[in-house]
mmCIF file of C-alpha atoms in Angstrom:
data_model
loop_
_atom_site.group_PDB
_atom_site.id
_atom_site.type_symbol
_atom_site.label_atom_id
_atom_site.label_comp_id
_atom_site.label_asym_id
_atom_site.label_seq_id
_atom_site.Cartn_x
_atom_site.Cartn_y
_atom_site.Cartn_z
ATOM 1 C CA UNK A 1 13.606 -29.229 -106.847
ATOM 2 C CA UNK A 2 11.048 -26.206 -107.201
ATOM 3 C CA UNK A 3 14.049 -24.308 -108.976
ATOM 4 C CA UNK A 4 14.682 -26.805 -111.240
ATOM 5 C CA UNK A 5 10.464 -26.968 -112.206
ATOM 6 C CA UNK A 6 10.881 -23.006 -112.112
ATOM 7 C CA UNK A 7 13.617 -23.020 -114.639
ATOM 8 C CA UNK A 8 12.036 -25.829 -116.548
ATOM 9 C CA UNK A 9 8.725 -23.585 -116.873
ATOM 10 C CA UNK A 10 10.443 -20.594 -117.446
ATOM 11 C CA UNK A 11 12.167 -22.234 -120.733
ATOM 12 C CA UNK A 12 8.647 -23.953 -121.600
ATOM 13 C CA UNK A 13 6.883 -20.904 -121.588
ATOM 14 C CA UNK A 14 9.985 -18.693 -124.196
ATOM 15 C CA UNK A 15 9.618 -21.699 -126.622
ATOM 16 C CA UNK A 16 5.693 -21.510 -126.541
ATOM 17 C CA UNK A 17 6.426 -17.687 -127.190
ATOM 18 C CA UNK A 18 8.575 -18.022 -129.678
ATOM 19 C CA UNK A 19 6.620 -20.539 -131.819
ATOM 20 C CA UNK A 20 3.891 -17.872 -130.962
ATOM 21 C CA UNK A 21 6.135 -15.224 -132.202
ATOM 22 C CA UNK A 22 7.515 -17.508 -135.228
ATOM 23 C CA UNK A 23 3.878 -18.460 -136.661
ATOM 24 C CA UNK A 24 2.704 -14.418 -136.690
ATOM 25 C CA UNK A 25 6.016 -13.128 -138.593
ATOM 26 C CA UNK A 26 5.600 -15.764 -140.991
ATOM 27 C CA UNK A 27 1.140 -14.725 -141.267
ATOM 28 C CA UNK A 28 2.706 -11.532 -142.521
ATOM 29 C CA UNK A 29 2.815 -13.001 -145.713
ATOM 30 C CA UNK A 30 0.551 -15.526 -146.010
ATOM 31 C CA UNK A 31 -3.129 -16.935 -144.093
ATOM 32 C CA UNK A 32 -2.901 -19.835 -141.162
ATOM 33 C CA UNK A 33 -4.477 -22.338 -143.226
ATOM 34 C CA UNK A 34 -1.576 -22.324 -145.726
ATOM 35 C CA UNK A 35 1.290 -22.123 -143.280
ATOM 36 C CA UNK A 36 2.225 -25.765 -142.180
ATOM 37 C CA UNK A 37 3.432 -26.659 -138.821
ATOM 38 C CA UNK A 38 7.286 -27.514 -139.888
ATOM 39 C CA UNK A 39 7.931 -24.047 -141.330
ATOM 40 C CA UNK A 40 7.121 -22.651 -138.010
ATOM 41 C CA UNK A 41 9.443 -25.018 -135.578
ATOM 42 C CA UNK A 42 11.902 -24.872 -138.331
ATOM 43 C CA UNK A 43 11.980 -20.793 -138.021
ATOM 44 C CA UNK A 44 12.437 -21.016 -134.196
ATOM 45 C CA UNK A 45 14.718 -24.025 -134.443
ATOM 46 C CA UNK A 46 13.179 -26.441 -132.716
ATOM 47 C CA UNK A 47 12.025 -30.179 -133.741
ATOM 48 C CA UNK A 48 8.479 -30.653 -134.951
ATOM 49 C CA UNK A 49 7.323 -32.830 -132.145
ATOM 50 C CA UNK A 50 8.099 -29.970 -129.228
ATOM 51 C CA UNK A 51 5.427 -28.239 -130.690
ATOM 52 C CA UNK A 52 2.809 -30.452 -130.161
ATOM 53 C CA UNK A 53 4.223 -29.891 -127.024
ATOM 54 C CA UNK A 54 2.350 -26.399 -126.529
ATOM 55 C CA UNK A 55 -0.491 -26.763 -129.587
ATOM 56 C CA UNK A 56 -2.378 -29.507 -130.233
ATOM 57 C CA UNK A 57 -2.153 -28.057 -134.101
ATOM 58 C CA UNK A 58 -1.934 -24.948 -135.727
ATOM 59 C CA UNK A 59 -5.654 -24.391 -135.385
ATOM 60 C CA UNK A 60 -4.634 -24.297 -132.195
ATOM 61 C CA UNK A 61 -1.499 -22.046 -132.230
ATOM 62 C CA UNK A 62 -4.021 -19.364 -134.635
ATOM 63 C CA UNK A 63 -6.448 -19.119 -131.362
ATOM 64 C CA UNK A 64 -3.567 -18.464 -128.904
ATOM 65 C CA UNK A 65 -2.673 -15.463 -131.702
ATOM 66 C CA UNK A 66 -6.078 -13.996 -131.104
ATOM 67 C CA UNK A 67 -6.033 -13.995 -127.754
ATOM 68 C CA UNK A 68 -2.350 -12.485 -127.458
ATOM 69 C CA UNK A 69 -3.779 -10.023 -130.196
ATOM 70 C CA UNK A 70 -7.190 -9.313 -129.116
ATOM 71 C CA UNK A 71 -7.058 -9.486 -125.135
ATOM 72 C CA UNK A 72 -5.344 -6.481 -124.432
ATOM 73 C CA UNK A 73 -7.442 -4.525 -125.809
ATOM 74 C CA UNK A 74 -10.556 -5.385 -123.408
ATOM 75 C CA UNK A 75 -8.436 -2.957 -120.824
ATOM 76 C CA UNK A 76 -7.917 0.050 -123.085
ATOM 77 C CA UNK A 77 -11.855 -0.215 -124.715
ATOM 78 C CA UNK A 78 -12.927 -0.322 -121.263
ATOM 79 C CA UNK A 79 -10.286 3.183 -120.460
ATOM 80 C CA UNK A 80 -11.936 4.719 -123.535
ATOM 81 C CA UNK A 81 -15.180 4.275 -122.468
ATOM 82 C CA UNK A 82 -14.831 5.175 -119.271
ATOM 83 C CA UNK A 83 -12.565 8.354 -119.187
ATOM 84 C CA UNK A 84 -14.571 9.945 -122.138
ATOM 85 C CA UNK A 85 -17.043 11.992 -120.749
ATOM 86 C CA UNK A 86 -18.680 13.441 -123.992
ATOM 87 C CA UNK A 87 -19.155 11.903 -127.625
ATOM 88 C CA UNK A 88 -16.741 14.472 -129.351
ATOM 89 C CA UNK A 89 -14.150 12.917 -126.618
ATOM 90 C CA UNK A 90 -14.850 9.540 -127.084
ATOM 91 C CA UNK A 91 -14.173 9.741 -130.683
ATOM 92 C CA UNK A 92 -11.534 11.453 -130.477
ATOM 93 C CA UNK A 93 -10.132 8.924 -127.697
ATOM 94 C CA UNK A 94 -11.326 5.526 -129.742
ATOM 95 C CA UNK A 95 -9.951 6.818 -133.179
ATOM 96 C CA UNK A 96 -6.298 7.914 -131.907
ATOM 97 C CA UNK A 97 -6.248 4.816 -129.917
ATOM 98 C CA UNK A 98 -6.660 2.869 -132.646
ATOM 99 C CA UNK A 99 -4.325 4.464 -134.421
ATOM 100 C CA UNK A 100 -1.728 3.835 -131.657
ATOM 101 C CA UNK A 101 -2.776 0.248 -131.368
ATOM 102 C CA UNK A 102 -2.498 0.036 -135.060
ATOM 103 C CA UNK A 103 1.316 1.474 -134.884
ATOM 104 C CA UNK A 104 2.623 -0.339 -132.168
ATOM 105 C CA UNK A 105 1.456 -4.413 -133.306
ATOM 106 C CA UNK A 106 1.170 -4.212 -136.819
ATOM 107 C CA UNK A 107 1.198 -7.509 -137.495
ATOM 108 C CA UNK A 108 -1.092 -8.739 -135.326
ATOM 109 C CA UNK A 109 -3.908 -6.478 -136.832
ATOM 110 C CA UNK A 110 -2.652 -7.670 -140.114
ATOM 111 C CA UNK A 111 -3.521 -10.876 -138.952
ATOM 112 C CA UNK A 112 -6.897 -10.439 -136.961
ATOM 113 C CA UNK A 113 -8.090 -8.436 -140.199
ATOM 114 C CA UNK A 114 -7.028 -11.281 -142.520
ATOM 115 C CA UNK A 115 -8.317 -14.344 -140.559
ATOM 116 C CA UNK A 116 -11.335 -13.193 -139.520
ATOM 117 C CA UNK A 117 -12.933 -14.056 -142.340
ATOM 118 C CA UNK A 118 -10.414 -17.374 -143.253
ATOM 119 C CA UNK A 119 -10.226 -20.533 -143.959
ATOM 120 C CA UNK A 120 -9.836 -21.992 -140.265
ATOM 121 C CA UNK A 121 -12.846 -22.199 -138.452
ATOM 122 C CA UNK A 122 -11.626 -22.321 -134.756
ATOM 123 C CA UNK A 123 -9.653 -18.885 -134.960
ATOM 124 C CA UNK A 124 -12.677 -17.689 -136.563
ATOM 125 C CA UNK A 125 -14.927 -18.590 -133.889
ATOM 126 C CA UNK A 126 -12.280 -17.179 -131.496
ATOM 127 C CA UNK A 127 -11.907 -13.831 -133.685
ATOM 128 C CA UNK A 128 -16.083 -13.696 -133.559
ATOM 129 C CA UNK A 129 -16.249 -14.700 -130.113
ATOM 130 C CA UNK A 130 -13.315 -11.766 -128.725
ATOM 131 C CA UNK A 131 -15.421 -9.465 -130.693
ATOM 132 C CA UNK A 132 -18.566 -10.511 -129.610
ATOM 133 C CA UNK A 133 -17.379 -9.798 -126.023
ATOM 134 C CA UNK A 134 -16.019 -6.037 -127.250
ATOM 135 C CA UNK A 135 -19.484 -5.491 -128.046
ATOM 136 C CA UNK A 136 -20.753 -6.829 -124.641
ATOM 137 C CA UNK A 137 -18.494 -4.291 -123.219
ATOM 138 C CA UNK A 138 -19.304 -1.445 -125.176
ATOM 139 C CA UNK A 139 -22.953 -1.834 -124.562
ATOM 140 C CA UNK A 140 -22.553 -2.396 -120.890
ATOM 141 C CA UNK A 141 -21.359 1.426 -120.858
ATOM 142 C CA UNK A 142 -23.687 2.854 -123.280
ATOM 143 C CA UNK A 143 -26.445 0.673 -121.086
ATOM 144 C CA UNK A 144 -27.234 3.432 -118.100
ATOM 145 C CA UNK A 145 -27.931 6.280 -120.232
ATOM 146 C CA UNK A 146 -29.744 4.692 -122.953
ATOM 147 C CA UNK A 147 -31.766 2.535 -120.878
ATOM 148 C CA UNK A 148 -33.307 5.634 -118.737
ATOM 149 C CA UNK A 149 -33.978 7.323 -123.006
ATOM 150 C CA UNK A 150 -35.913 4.123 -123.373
ATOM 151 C CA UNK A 151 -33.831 2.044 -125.568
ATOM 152 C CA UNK A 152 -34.122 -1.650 -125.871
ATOM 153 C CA UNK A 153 -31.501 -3.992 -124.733
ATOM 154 C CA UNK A 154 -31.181 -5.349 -128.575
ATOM 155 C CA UNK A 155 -31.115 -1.782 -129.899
ATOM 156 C CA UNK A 156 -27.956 -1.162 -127.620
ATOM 157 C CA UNK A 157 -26.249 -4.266 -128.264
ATOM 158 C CA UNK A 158 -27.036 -3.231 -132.070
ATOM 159 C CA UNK A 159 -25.666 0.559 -131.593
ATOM 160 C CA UNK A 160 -22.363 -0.998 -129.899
ATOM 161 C CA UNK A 161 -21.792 -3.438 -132.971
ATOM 162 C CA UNK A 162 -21.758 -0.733 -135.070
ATOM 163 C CA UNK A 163 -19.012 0.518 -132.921
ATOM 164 C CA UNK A 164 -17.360 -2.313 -133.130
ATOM 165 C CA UNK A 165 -17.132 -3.003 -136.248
ATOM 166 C CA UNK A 166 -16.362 0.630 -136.851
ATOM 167 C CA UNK A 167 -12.995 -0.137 -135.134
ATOM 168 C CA UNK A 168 -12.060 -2.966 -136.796
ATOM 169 C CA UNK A 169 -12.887 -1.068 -140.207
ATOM 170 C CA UNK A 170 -10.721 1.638 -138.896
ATOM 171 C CA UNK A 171 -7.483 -0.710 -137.629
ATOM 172 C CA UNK A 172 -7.491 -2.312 -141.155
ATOM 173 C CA UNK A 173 -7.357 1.352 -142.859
ATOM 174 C CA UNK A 174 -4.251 2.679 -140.534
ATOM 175 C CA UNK A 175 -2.979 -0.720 -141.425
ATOM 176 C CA UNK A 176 -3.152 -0.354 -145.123
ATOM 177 C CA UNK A 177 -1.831 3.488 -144.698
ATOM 178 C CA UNK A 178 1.396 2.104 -143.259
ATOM 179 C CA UNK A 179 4.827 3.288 -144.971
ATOM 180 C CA UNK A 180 5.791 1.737 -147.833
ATOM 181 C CA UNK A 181 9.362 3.538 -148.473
ATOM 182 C CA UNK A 182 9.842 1.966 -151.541
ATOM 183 C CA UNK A 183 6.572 2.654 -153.709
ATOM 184 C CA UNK A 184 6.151 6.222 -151.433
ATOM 185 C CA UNK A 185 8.713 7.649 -152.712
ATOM 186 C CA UNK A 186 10.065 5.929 -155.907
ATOM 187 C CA UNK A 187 10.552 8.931 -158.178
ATOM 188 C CA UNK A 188 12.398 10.737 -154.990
ATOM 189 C CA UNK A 189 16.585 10.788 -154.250
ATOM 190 C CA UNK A 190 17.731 7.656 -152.155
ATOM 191 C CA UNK A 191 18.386 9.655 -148.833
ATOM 192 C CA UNK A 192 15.238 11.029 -148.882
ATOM 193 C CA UNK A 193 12.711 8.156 -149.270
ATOM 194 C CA UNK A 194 12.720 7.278 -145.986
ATOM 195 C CA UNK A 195 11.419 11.064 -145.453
ATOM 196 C CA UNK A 196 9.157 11.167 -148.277
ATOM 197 C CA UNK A 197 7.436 7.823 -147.133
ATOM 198 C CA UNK A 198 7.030 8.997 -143.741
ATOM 199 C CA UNK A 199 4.936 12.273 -144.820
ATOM 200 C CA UNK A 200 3.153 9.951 -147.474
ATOM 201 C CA UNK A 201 2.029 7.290 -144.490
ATOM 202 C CA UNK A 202 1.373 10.372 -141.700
ATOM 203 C CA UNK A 203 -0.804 12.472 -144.567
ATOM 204 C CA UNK A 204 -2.572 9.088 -145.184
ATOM 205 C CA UNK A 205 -3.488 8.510 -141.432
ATOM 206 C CA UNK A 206 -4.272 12.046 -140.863
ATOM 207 C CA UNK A 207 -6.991 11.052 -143.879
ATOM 208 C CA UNK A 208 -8.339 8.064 -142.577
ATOM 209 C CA UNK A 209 -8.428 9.540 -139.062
ATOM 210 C CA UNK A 210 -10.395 12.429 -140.208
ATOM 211 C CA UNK A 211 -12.688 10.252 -141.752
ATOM 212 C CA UNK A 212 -13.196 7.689 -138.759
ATOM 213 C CA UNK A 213 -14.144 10.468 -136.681
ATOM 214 C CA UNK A 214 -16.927 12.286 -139.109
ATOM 215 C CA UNK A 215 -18.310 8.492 -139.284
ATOM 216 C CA UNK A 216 -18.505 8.139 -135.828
ATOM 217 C CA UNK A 217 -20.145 11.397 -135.530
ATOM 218 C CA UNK A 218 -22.918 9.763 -138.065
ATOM 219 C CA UNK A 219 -23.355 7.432 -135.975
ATOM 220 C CA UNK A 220 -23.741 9.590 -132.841
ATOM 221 C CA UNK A 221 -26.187 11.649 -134.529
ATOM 222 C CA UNK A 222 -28.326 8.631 -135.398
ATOM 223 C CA UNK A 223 -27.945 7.318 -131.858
ATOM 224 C CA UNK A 224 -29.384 10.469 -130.575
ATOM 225 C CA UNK A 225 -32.326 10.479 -132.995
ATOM 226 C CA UNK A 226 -33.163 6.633 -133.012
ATOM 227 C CA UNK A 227 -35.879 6.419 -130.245
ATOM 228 C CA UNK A 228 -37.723 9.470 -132.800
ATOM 229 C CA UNK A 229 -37.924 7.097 -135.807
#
């Protein structure tokens, strides 16, 4: 009996996946709040009524997206913050780890950047409320040392927000710098457009990592010169 609830389980949880897996490839093209629910059991072949069977809607499937996208991360931000033991270190640390993050799930940064300001209100509130607790975790480690230089609780929780968002600012840049072999290298010969986009996209990211990092440094200088304004 508990093998055949095992098994059962087992199969319930690689159909949840896959409707999971189904709703973010089709979000590549297109926000939640236009994608309807049939499109998505029809992709993973499955009736329309065994998804209600792991979503109460597609409200509903958009939070679980966040969550697969967004929790993760809580572990490496945390790694960042700890390992790093000076600011030129943690920038360098948060901006190639973003970059990484970026590289490896494109398309769920595609769709964190694109729905965090959509149409559906419940993955918003999710999207706001993962965010919300990157900034309570950020400001948790900046908390012992600015605390003893006098700085408010408010004025940290402010200083990590600007973190934040900096990192979700930076994710949607590498995003928008990634290869586009067609348009990259339309004027070059066939066999080399693969090539020619790949030095297009790395010169781009080399640009907007550059640039992330003299930011954050702006905002490190401030940070050290806030308690004198």
């Amino acid at each position: 009996m508990s093998h055949t609830v095992g098994v059962r389980q087992a199969q319930k949880q690689k159909t949840r996946q896959a409707l999971l897996d189904a709703g973010l490839r089709l979000l590549e093209e297109q926000s939640l709040s236009s994608l309807g629910l049939r499109e998505v059991t029809r992709l993973v072949g499955v009736a329309p009524a065994a998804f209600y069977r792991h979503f109460r809607d597609m409200a509903d499937l958009g939070v679980a997206l966040v969550e697969e996208a967004l929790g993760s991360l809580h572990v490496m931000i945390r790694a960042i913050l700890a390992e790093q033991n000076g600011d030129e270190e943690r920038i360098e640390g948060t901006v190639d780890a973003v970059a990484r993050h970026v590289r490896a799930y494109p398309a769920h940064v595609r769709f964190i950047a694109r729905e965090r300001h959509g149409g559906v209100r419940p993955v918003r509130e999710a999207i706001a409320a993962e965010l919300g607790r990157f900034v309570d975790e950020v400001a948790a480690a900046f908390a012992l040392q600015l605390e003893a230089d006098g700085w408010s609780v408010e004025d940290i929780r402010m200083l990590a927000g600007l973190y934040v968002d900096h990192m979700v600012m930076t994710a949607a840049a590498f995003l928008e710098a990634a290869p586009d072999r067609t348009a990259a290298a339309a004027d070059a010969d066939a066999s080399e457009c693969p090539a020619a986009a790949d030095r297009a996209a790395a010169a781009a990211e080399a640009r907007i990592a550059a640039t992330a990092r003299s930011q954050l440094r702006i905002i490190s200088l401030g940070r050290q010169h806030w308690r004198d304004a």
